[in-house]
Amino acid sequence: MAAPAVDLRVGRRARRMPPSLLAGAAMLLAWVAASLLAPWIAPHPPLASDFLALLQPPGPGHPFGTDQIGRDVLSRVLHGGRSVLAVAPAATALGLALGTTIGLAAAYFGGWTDEIAMRLLDAVMALPIVIVAMLALTFLGASTLNVILVIGIVFAPLVARTMRAAALVEVRKDYVRAAELRGEGIAYVMFREVLPNVAGPLAVEATLRLGYAVFTAATLGFLGLGAQPPAPDWGLMVAENQALLTTAPWTVLFPALAIAWVVVGIALVSDGLRVGQGP
Amino acid sequence: MLAYASRRLALLTVTLLAASMLIFLVTSVLPGNVGRIMLGPFAAQDSVDTLNRQLGLDRPVLERYAVWLAAVVQGDWGRSLHFNAPVLPLVIERLGRSLLLAAVTLAILVPSAVAAGIHAARREGGVFDRTVSLLGLSVRALPEFVTGVVLIVVFGIQLGWLPVQALPPEGAGPVEVLRHLLMPALCLVLVLFAYVFRMTRAGVIEALAADWTRTARLKGLPPSVVVLRHVLRNALLPTIAVLGAQIGWLVGGLVVVETLFRYPGIGTLIQFAATAKDLPLLVGCAVAVTAVFALGNLAADLLAASLDPRIRHGSPRG
């Protein structure tokens, strides 16, 4: 979620918010609000069929039209936002937690721990992410929880790389020695001393990963490995209605544009955070 | 160069071994009974047990991995349950079509992204630079099926310029084949454009600021010669490395784009194998894709080495 934007602005840069950050945050807020309020603002229930209004083009009563069993596309798009809102931040948080732990440990311990961790990550990254996710979901079974787990785990190596690179500079600094001499434990030094000093890269990584979590979750949904019908999932809606693309494009276009909305919003926030942080 | 290439080849073997182990582990350690997954919840326990025995699943993991790896190396990739045919020829036929699509993608991507990167770097912070940077950043995280849907609606349906299916009819000429592949390739280009653009831009900015660029300029060389002969050769090195690494995304993208445009390549085969629970086929596809990915990285590294003598004569760690 866009929350990290709040407390990461440092010192004098805090005054100037880049316009892309504001625009992106506004887009994301609109999405979060629409998703949370979906049960109240959606004109119809997401699963309710109206058999007298099959494949209605967008118009009064159905602003985004209806699908082939007469479900209101606007209502389904609004409700679909809820699953993205649940999956993407959860998967990102899992990936960040795992990756940060591995990355910080690799940087802090160095030597063999670092070498082994990095070679293992190389092997994981030698496999295309979507393919690994497909393999794993075929075995675990397609469900929302499994999508979160799988995305979180495949993201961990990528996060670990970034965090290790950022932490390598920090672990050599005197404050780390000081904490060690005070007799602080390893976990304390890693998470209470080093982690706050790599919060900037972590925030940029978080928004980047969040964007890719939406990307990957939507893609898995599209491939039929995420939410299952009749759930109002954006990726799944595109896949289900794909055959209608030429005759009833609104059934496909609106869920696709909803994904684009969230992704672009996250990208703008990510860009704004980076600009705000300086090089 | 030869020494570098052979060292790189050895590394490739190690990577492939590790990746094959990972693929095998995913398929054997993850919870879920393979026979049950393949036959579905309603099959009799007898048939599940028989299938598990046929697949050799009653033996220890390490032994199974060794047997499996030996067979894969010898070209025996098992049989697809659904097609009731050997996996390897199926995979090769589909892979060929996907490589054609990937080639068209790269042919559009590389020149356009590199040219845009150079242009943006020469006027750093300008309108062009800022616009393309932000656009690229927004577009690169759009799933291919989202851009695909928008492209199909605009160019396929509203304007009617391009066919909405990627597979050309039998006996179509090269122009017709290209026309069919243009939209799916564009979807892939949009996702990858930002990376290549940014790496080129960063590389050119760095090279433009270097002393040897100033020397070349002060010698009186025209700007275009300075960029083409001196700057580009240095600036493209990181770009090539990034291209190698992006082949993984490209493969993932193929699954999506081929599904959307109904193109019978390796991507649709993977998608089919995953949904039909055809595990031998799925594992075969994963192995093939990983091999292509690793070979792509190798090609990128060798290309970089041929451009930069420091890499091929450098320390073993490169």
XYZ file of C-alpha atoms in Angstrom:
597
model
C 0.000 0.000 0.000
C 1.027 3.600 -0.403
C 1.343 4.106 3.346
C 5.182 4.264 3.437
C 4.936 7.621 1.641
C 3.924 9.262 4.889
C 6.947 9.024 7.144
C 9.833 8.572 4.757
C 10.396 12.100 3.653
C 13.609 13.178 5.253
C 14.612 16.609 6.532
C 14.322 19.571 4.222
C 13.000 17.507 1.323
C 9.800 16.953 3.293
C 8.379 20.274 2.143
C 8.359 19.543 -1.588
C 6.066 16.707 -2.620
C 6.709 15.714 -6.244
C 3.548 16.026 -8.372
C 3.790 12.402 -9.502
C 3.629 11.300 -5.851
C 0.471 13.340 -5.276
C -1.205 12.140 -8.475
C -0.329 8.518 -7.756
C -1.455 8.725 -4.135
C -4.768 10.246 -5.263
C -5.316 7.392 -7.754
C -4.532 4.778 -5.115
C -6.747 6.454 -2.516
C -9.630 6.432 -4.993
C -9.087 2.724 -5.581
C -8.815 1.859 -1.877
C -11.935 3.886 -1.079
C -13.900 2.358 -3.969
C -12.857 -1.147 -2.930
C -13.672 -0.697 0.736
C -17.017 0.922 -0.037
C -17.866 -1.497 -2.877
C -20.717 -3.269 -1.025
C -22.439 0.092 -0.501
C -21.645 2.023 -3.684
C -21.889 -0.797 -6.256
C -25.265 -0.548 -8.002
C -25.773 -4.352 -8.032
C -24.433 -7.397 -6.156
C -21.322 -8.678 -8.017
C -22.719 -12.172 -8.582
C -26.335 -11.268 -9.354
C -27.466 -12.134 -12.872
C -30.152 -10.180 -14.659
C -31.291 -12.477 -17.443
C -33.324 -9.717 -19.062
C -30.162 -7.654 -19.570
C -27.521 -9.922 -21.128
C -24.519 -8.238 -22.774
C -25.962 -4.742 -22.451
C -23.545 -2.100 -23.711
C -22.640 0.666 -21.223
C -25.628 2.907 -20.619
C -28.064 4.086 -17.941
C -28.547 1.457 -15.219
C -25.331 -0.303 -16.199
C -22.591 2.351 -16.657
C -20.011 -0.330 -17.654
C -22.548 -2.639 -19.337
C -23.339 -6.257 -18.418
C -21.622 -9.592 -19.150
C -23.023 -12.642 -20.874
C -25.015 -13.823 -17.881
C -26.278 -10.329 -17.145
C -23.960 -9.391 -14.259
C -23.244 -5.678 -13.854
C -19.647 -5.047 -14.961
C -19.238 -1.888 -12.829
C -20.234 -3.769 -9.679
C -17.875 -6.621 -10.503
C -15.003 -4.213 -11.190
C -15.625 -2.412 -7.874
C -15.719 -5.692 -5.945
C -12.707 -6.996 -7.884
C -10.672 -4.192 -6.362
C -11.102 -5.844 -2.984
C -9.218 -8.998 -3.921
C -6.295 -6.980 -5.316
C -6.373 -4.881 -2.144
C -6.033 -8.049 -0.093
C -3.562 -9.993 -2.226
C -1.011 -7.424 -3.417
C -0.115 -5.799 -0.056
C -0.078 -9.156 1.749
C 2.166 -10.770 -0.863
C 4.419 -7.704 -0.899
C 4.663 -7.677 2.891
C 5.607 -11.354 2.924
C 8.220 -10.848 0.203
C 9.643 -7.796 1.980
C 9.799 -9.550 5.361
C 11.530 -12.644 3.971
C 13.765 -10.723 1.589
C 14.817 -8.088 4.116
C 15.712 -10.752 6.678
C 17.797 -12.718 4.151
C 19.384 -9.579 2.697
C 20.293 -8.042 6.066
C 21.624 -11.351 7.386
C 23.736 -11.867 4.252
C 25.183 -8.367 4.547
C 25.702 -8.549 8.315
C 27.332 -11.967 8.503
C 29.170 -11.725 5.183
C 31.629 -14.489 4.266
C 30.157 -17.916 3.712
C 26.621 -17.056 4.792
C 26.589 -14.282 2.211
C 28.115 -16.470 -0.497
C 25.673 -19.340 0.019
C 22.637 -17.065 0.276
C 23.583 -15.211 -2.909
C 24.247 -18.375 -4.947
C 20.905 -19.820 -3.802
C 19.169 -16.625 -4.841
C 20.921 -16.783 -8.212
C 19.475 -20.246 -8.782
C 15.970 -19.111 -7.845
C 16.279 -16.090 -10.103
C 17.431 -18.274 -12.996
C 13.792 -19.347 -13.275
C 11.213 -17.009 -14.794
C 8.906 -15.806 -11.994
C 5.606 -16.467 -13.723
C 6.717 -20.001 -14.604
C 7.752 -20.772 -10.997
C 4.462 -19.382 -9.756
C 2.529 -21.508 -12.266
C 4.446 -24.641 -11.303
C 3.913 -24.047 -7.604
C 0.213 -23.174 -7.932
C -0.433 -26.260 -10.038
C 0.772 -28.317 -7.090
C -0.625 -26.277 -4.221
C -3.929 -25.683 -5.944
C -5.271 -22.331 -7.108
C -6.511 -20.196 -4.224
C -6.094 -16.649 -2.982
C -3.977 -17.692 0.001
C -1.644 -19.746 -2.207
C -1.281 -16.827 -4.629
C -0.160 -14.632 -1.714
C 2.322 -17.248 -0.487
C 3.759 -17.973 -3.919
C 4.179 -14.312 -4.925
C 5.699 -13.489 -1.534
C 8.212 -16.313 -1.810
C 9.278 -15.667 -5.407
C 9.709 -11.962 -4.612
C 11.909 -12.616 -1.576
C 15.170 -13.182 -3.545
C 14.694 -9.958 -5.497
C 14.106 -7.984 -2.300
C 17.040 -9.735 -0.622
C 19.381 -8.546 -3.387
C 18.385 -4.914 -3.033
C 18.447 -4.945 0.760
C 21.804 -6.694 0.867
C 23.311 -4.097 -1.460
C 21.874 -1.262 0.645
C 22.925 -2.827 3.956
C 26.494 -3.681 2.891
C 27.513 -0.045 3.322
C 25.717 0.305 6.656
C 27.043 -2.781 8.450
C 30.595 -1.406 8.233
C 29.676 1.796 10.052
C 30.611 2.675 13.614
C 27.108 2.704 15.043
C 26.849 -1.004 14.301
C 30.147 -1.633 16.163
C 28.847 0.521 19.016
C 25.661 -1.510 19.301
C 27.635 -4.747 19.238
C 29.932 -3.456 21.991
C 26.900 -2.521 24.054
C 26.121 -6.214 23.899
C 22.992 -5.995 21.745
C 21.770 -9.221 20.131
C 22.078 -9.972 16.435
C 18.371 -9.437 15.780
C 18.443 -6.089 17.587
C 21.408 -4.842 15.559
C 19.921 -6.042 12.272
C 16.394 -4.772 12.705
C 16.684 -1.866 15.135
C 20.022 -0.382 14.083
C 20.628 -1.271 10.429
C 17.040 -1.494 9.152
C 16.037 2.146 9.911
C 19.088 3.295 7.953
C 18.050 1.403 4.854
C 14.406 2.495 5.116
C 14.721 4.671 1.989
C 15.711 1.869 -0.407
C 13.216 -0.390 1.370
C 10.369 2.046 0.657
C 11.278 2.315 -3.034
C 11.606 -1.470 -3.212
C 8.229 -1.821 -1.475
C 6.381 0.305 -4.030
C 8.208 -1.432 -6.882
C 7.295 -4.882 -5.510
C 3.731 -3.769 -4.825
C 3.376 -2.853 -8.491
C 4.737 -6.225 -9.560
C 2.536 -8.010 -7.008
C -0.505 -6.472 -8.713
C 1.034 -7.454 -12.060
C 1.714 -11.046 -11.009
C -1.580 -11.555 -9.178
C -3.537 -10.197 -12.141
C -1.538 -12.382 -14.518
C -2.109 -15.508 -12.425
C -5.802 -14.642 -12.266
C -5.845 -14.253 -16.039
C -4.177 -17.658 -16.426
C -6.834 -19.263 -14.214
C -4.447 -19.974 -11.336
C -5.769 -17.380 -8.876
C -9.338 -16.664 -7.850
C -11.829 -19.097 -9.346
C -15.162 -18.311 -11.038
C -17.565 -16.775 -10.251
C -15.352 -14.510 -8.110
C -15.151 -10.943 -9.445
C -11.360 -10.985 -10.012
C -10.025 -8.523 -12.609
C -7.589 -10.906 -14.300
C -10.145 -13.698 -14.286
C -12.819 -11.389 -15.750
C -10.561 -10.579 -18.698
C -9.894 -14.279 -19.285
C -13.571 -15.281 -18.936
C -14.802 -12.671 -21.360
C -11.897 -12.832 -23.763
C -14.019 -14.525 -26.436
C -16.388 -11.534 -26.323
C -13.635 -9.038 -27.054
C -14.877 -8.297 -30.564
C -18.614 -8.324 -29.807
C -18.800 -6.937 -26.241
C -15.457 -5.257 -25.561
C -16.722 -3.503 -22.402
C -16.760 -6.823 -20.509
C -12.977 -7.031 -20.984
C -11.909 -3.414 -21.296
C -13.144 -2.165 -17.907
C -11.464 -4.808 -15.721
C -8.289 -4.309 -17.785
C -8.440 -0.543 -17.277
C -8.995 -1.074 -13.547
C -5.724 -3.012 -13.365
C -4.019 -0.257 -15.344
C -5.379 2.359 -12.911
C -3.866 0.673 -9.866
C -0.572 -0.156 -11.594
C -0.078 3.377 -12.903
C -0.983 4.816 -9.497
C 1.671 2.678 -7.820
C 4.245 3.553 -10.502
C 3.642 7.281 -9.972
C 4.045 6.937 -6.193
C 7.213 4.910 -6.716
C 8.612 7.554 -9.073
C 7.655 10.325 -6.658
C 9.345 8.587 -3.733
C 12.538 8.129 -5.729
C 12.589 11.716 -6.946
C 11.881 12.913 -3.400
C 14.764 10.876 -2.059
C 17.272 12.254 -4.539
C 19.801 10.072 -6.324
C 37.880 -14.881 -25.489
C 37.903 -18.683 -25.714
C 38.937 -19.013 -22.080
C 36.205 -16.599 -21.059
C 33.611 -18.449 -23.154
C 34.512 -21.835 -21.688
C 34.441 -20.446 -18.136
C 31.056 -18.915 -18.844
C 29.853 -22.227 -20.318
C 30.877 -24.071 -17.149
C 28.909 -21.548 -15.109
C 25.921 -22.125 -17.391
C 26.055 -25.854 -16.659
C 26.058 -25.173 -12.921
C 23.116 -22.775 -13.230
C 21.127 -25.239 -15.311
C 21.833 -28.037 -12.837
C 20.689 -25.886 -9.928
C 17.586 -24.781 -11.826
C 16.736 -28.344 -12.840
C 17.063 -29.370 -9.204
C 14.699 -26.574 -8.231
C 12.134 -27.572 -10.839
C 12.377 -31.159 -9.701
C 12.083 -30.192 -6.058
C 8.995 -28.099 -6.732
C 7.383 -31.072 -8.404
C 8.338 -33.637 -5.758
C 8.546 -31.880 -2.402
C 5.510 -29.639 -2.505
C 2.509 -31.116 -0.756
C 0.053 -32.828 -3.044
C 0.030 -36.346 -4.396
C 1.197 -36.257 -8.010
C -1.038 -39.115 -9.125
C -4.001 -37.491 -7.388
C -3.287 -34.090 -8.952
C -3.069 -35.614 -12.412
C -6.105 -37.892 -12.203
C -8.356 -35.552 -10.259
C -10.367 -35.963 -7.056
C -12.742 -38.620 -8.393
C -10.232 -41.226 -9.614
C -10.044 -44.540 -7.797
C -7.211 -44.907 -5.289
C -5.999 -47.967 -7.258
C -5.354 -45.995 -10.423
C -3.676 -43.226 -8.441
C -1.313 -45.755 -6.875
C -0.611 -47.398 -10.230
C 0.208 -44.046 -11.840
C 2.460 -43.094 -8.941
C 4.278 -46.409 -9.373
C 4.557 -45.920 -13.152
C 6.037 -42.497 -12.538
C 8.449 -44.076 -10.064
C 7.182 -41.969 -7.184
C 7.615 -44.746 -4.634
C 11.412 -44.399 -4.761
C 13.614 -41.928 -2.811
C 13.833 -38.319 -4.057
C 17.560 -38.286 -4.870
C 17.350 -41.472 -6.897
C 14.367 -40.115 -8.791
C 16.228 -36.888 -9.524
C 19.238 -38.780 -10.890
C 17.062 -41.004 -13.082
C 15.049 -38.034 -14.291
C 18.112 -35.904 -15.045
C 19.829 -38.727 -16.947
C 16.703 -39.211 -19.060
C 16.341 -35.468 -19.740
C 19.973 -35.185 -20.852
C 19.496 -38.113 -23.208
C 16.444 -36.497 -24.780
C 13.828 -38.645 -23.067
C 11.528 -36.026 -21.582
C 8.723 -38.423 -20.739
C 5.278 -38.620 -22.298
C 2.542 -36.045 -22.176
C -0.552 -37.621 -20.650
C -2.978 -35.479 -22.530
C -1.419 -35.646 -25.993
C -0.230 -39.220 -25.368
C 2.978 -38.321 -27.190
C 6.624 -37.739 -26.223
C 7.146 -34.338 -24.588
C 10.331 -33.250 -26.343
C 9.058 -32.938 -29.969
C 5.943 -31.135 -28.732
C 8.045 -28.660 -26.785
C 10.443 -28.063 -29.683
C 7.669 -27.384 -32.195
C 6.004 -24.859 -29.882
C 9.295 -23.321 -28.835
C 10.111 -22.529 -32.463
C 6.953 -20.443 -32.854
C 7.596 -18.652 -29.572
C 11.157 -17.830 -30.574
C 9.814 -16.220 -33.756
C 7.518 -14.033 -31.657
C 10.392 -13.242 -29.277
C 12.626 -12.334 -32.228
C 10.036 -9.892 -33.600
C 9.722 -8.417 -30.094
C 13.458 -7.882 -29.739
C 13.695 -6.474 -33.268
C 11.202 -3.760 -32.303
C 12.386 -3.295 -28.721
C 16.133 -2.902 -29.030
C 16.408 -0.221 -31.745
C 13.518 1.871 -30.408
C 14.517 1.725 -26.742
C 18.214 2.342 -27.431
C 17.457 5.266 -29.752
C 15.052 6.775 -27.199
C 17.626 6.259 -24.452
C 20.338 8.072 -26.390
C 18.009 10.916 -27.297
C 16.839 11.305 -23.688
C 20.402 11.230 -22.345
C 21.587 13.948 -24.686
C 18.908 16.258 -23.320
C 18.850 14.974 -19.757
C 15.904 16.250 -17.738
C 14.245 17.636 -20.859
C 10.612 17.175 -21.844
C 11.317 14.068 -23.945
C 13.413 12.507 -21.175
C 10.841 13.166 -18.463
C 7.849 12.076 -20.576
C 9.368 8.823 -21.809
C 10.767 7.992 -18.352
C 7.421 8.403 -16.630
C 5.450 6.689 -19.408
C 7.848 3.773 -19.440
C 7.685 3.472 -15.667
C 3.894 3.350 -15.743
C 3.650 0.917 -18.624
C 6.279 -1.585 -17.508
C 4.149 -2.921 -14.662
C 1.030 -3.268 -16.808
C 0.301 -6.956 -17.368
C 0.629 -7.869 -21.042
C -3.012 -8.874 -21.251
C -4.051 -5.372 -20.160
C -2.066 -3.578 -22.869
C -3.091 -6.399 -25.201
C -6.784 -5.821 -24.588
C -6.403 -2.081 -25.156
C -4.379 -2.634 -28.352
C -6.915 -5.156 -29.660
C -9.838 -2.824 -28.981
C -8.100 0.146 -30.620
C -6.148 -1.333 -33.538
C -7.975 -4.608 -34.069
C -11.598 -3.592 -33.607
C -12.049 0.199 -33.782
C -9.518 0.855 -36.544
C -9.440 -2.650 -38.004
C -5.782 -2.316 -39.012
C -4.346 -5.468 -37.482
C -5.579 -9.059 -37.074
C -6.625 -9.976 -33.508
C -5.137 -13.471 -33.715
C -1.422 -14.054 -33.834
C -1.380 -17.254 -35.866
C -1.329 -16.440 -39.595
C -3.301 -18.703 -41.978
C -1.469 -21.563 -43.712
C 0.914 -20.425 -46.425
C 0.899 -16.750 -45.469
C 3.787 -14.645 -46.756
C 6.355 -13.025 -44.454
C 4.548 -9.671 -44.464
C 1.298 -11.326 -43.416
C 3.108 -13.256 -40.648
C 4.642 -10.006 -39.376
C 1.265 -8.268 -39.413
C -0.151 -11.054 -37.235
C 2.759 -10.938 -34.796
C 2.892 -7.136 -34.500
C 0.322 -6.632 -31.724
C 1.469 -9.480 -29.450
C 5.056 -8.305 -29.915
C 4.049 -4.740 -29.013
C 2.527 -5.943 -25.715
C 5.850 -7.529 -24.801
C 7.813 -4.488 -25.987
C 5.802 -2.171 -23.725
C 6.677 -4.185 -20.620
C 10.403 -4.378 -21.430
C 10.871 -0.928 -22.964
C 11.427 0.933 -19.690
C 14.352 -1.256 -18.585
C 16.273 -1.036 -21.814
C 15.516 2.668 -22.130
C 16.698 3.444 -18.597
C 19.874 1.407 -18.845
C 20.806 2.989 -22.180
C 19.996 6.441 -20.844
C 22.072 5.948 -17.696
C 24.959 4.448 -19.664
C 24.984 7.274 -22.211
C 24.789 9.972 -19.513
C 27.766 8.416 -17.754
C 29.747 7.990 -20.956
C 28.991 11.557 -22.098
C 30.495 12.890 -18.876
C 33.665 10.812 -19.205
C 37.032 12.359 -20.026
C 37.536 10.341 -23.177
C 34.287 11.717 -24.578
C 35.570 15.241 -23.942
C 38.819 14.308 -25.649
C 36.954 12.972 -28.663
C 34.900 16.160 -28.828
C 37.906 18.413 -28.459
C 39.624 16.483 -31.268
C 36.895 18.038 -33.388
C 34.851 14.915 -34.115
C 31.233 15.658 -35.065
C 28.734 14.855 -32.242
C 27.144 11.952 -34.123
C 30.524 10.246 -34.532
C 31.351 10.791 -30.859
C 28.067 9.161 -29.839
C 28.187 6.265 -32.276
C 31.872 5.382 -32.039
C 32.825 6.287 -28.485
C 29.797 6.679 -26.269
C 27.562 3.890 -27.495
C 30.121 1.123 -27.273
C 30.565 1.835 -23.567
C 27.002 2.757 -22.824
C 25.512 -0.407 -24.297
C 27.320 -2.811 -21.960
C 24.886 -2.519 -19.039
C 22.014 -2.511 -21.539
C 23.095 -5.866 -22.912
C 23.324 -7.347 -19.425
C 19.807 -6.107 -18.678
C 18.487 -7.585 -21.922
C 19.867 -10.971 -20.918
C 18.183 -10.759 -17.544
C 14.874 -9.629 -19.053
C 14.515 -12.795 -21.114
C 12.911 -14.326 -18.043
C 10.181 -11.692 -18.061
C 9.848 -12.194 -21.787
C 9.124 -15.893 -21.265
C 6.547 -15.164 -18.576
C 5.024 -12.596 -20.909
C 4.840 -15.147 -23.710
C 2.477 -17.304 -21.639
C 0.084 -14.393 -21.290
C 0.375 -12.909 -24.762
C 0.066 -16.264 -26.499
C -3.036 -17.049 -24.461
C -4.605 -13.684 -25.297
C -3.785 -13.832 -29.012
C -4.375 -17.600 -29.321
C -0.892 -18.345 -30.561
C 0.216 -21.995 -30.284
C 3.665 -21.391 -28.789
C 5.424 -22.656 -25.680
C 3.459 -20.197 -23.533
C 0.056 -21.637 -24.371
C 1.536 -25.112 -23.939
C 2.663 -24.238 -20.401
C -0.704 -22.708 -19.640
C -2.451 -25.814 -20.983
C -0.162 -28.193 -19.088
C -0.751 -26.264 -15.859
C -4.534 -26.207 -16.121
C -4.814 -29.785 -17.448
C -2.403 -31.008 -14.694
C -0.240 -32.651 -17.349
C 2.832 -32.743 -15.128
C 5.414 -34.360 -17.455
C 4.522 -31.749 -20.064
C 4.674 -28.913 -17.519
C 8.069 -30.004 -16.229
C 9.353 -30.389 -19.807
C 8.206 -26.871 -20.653
C 9.809 -25.464 -17.504
C 13.109 -27.165 -18.357
C 13.012 -25.875 -21.946
C 12.173 -22.352 -20.853
C 14.916 -22.340 -18.235
C 17.422 -23.549 -20.811
C 16.430 -20.795 -23.237
C 16.638 -18.236 -20.445
C 20.132 -19.429 -19.469
C 21.282 -19.489 -23.104
C 19.951 -15.962 -23.564
C 21.991 -14.818 -20.594
C 25.040 -16.582 -22.016
C 24.571 -14.864 -25.378
C 24.268 -11.495 -23.631
C 27.443 -12.109 -21.617
C 29.427 -13.208 -24.673
C 28.212 -10.175 -26.600
C 29.243 -7.895 -23.743
C 32.638 -9.599 -23.599
C 33.190 -9.110 -27.324
C 32.502 -5.380 -26.864
C 34.587 -4.954 -23.729
C 38.106 -6.377 -23.514
C 38.093 -5.736 -19.755
C 35.500 -8.483 -19.269
C 37.267 -11.211 -21.206
C 40.704 -10.422 -19.782
C 39.420 -9.554 -16.322
C 39.689 -11.509 -13.106
C 37.853 -14.868 -12.949
C 35.028 -13.199 -11.099
C 34.494 -11.023 -14.182
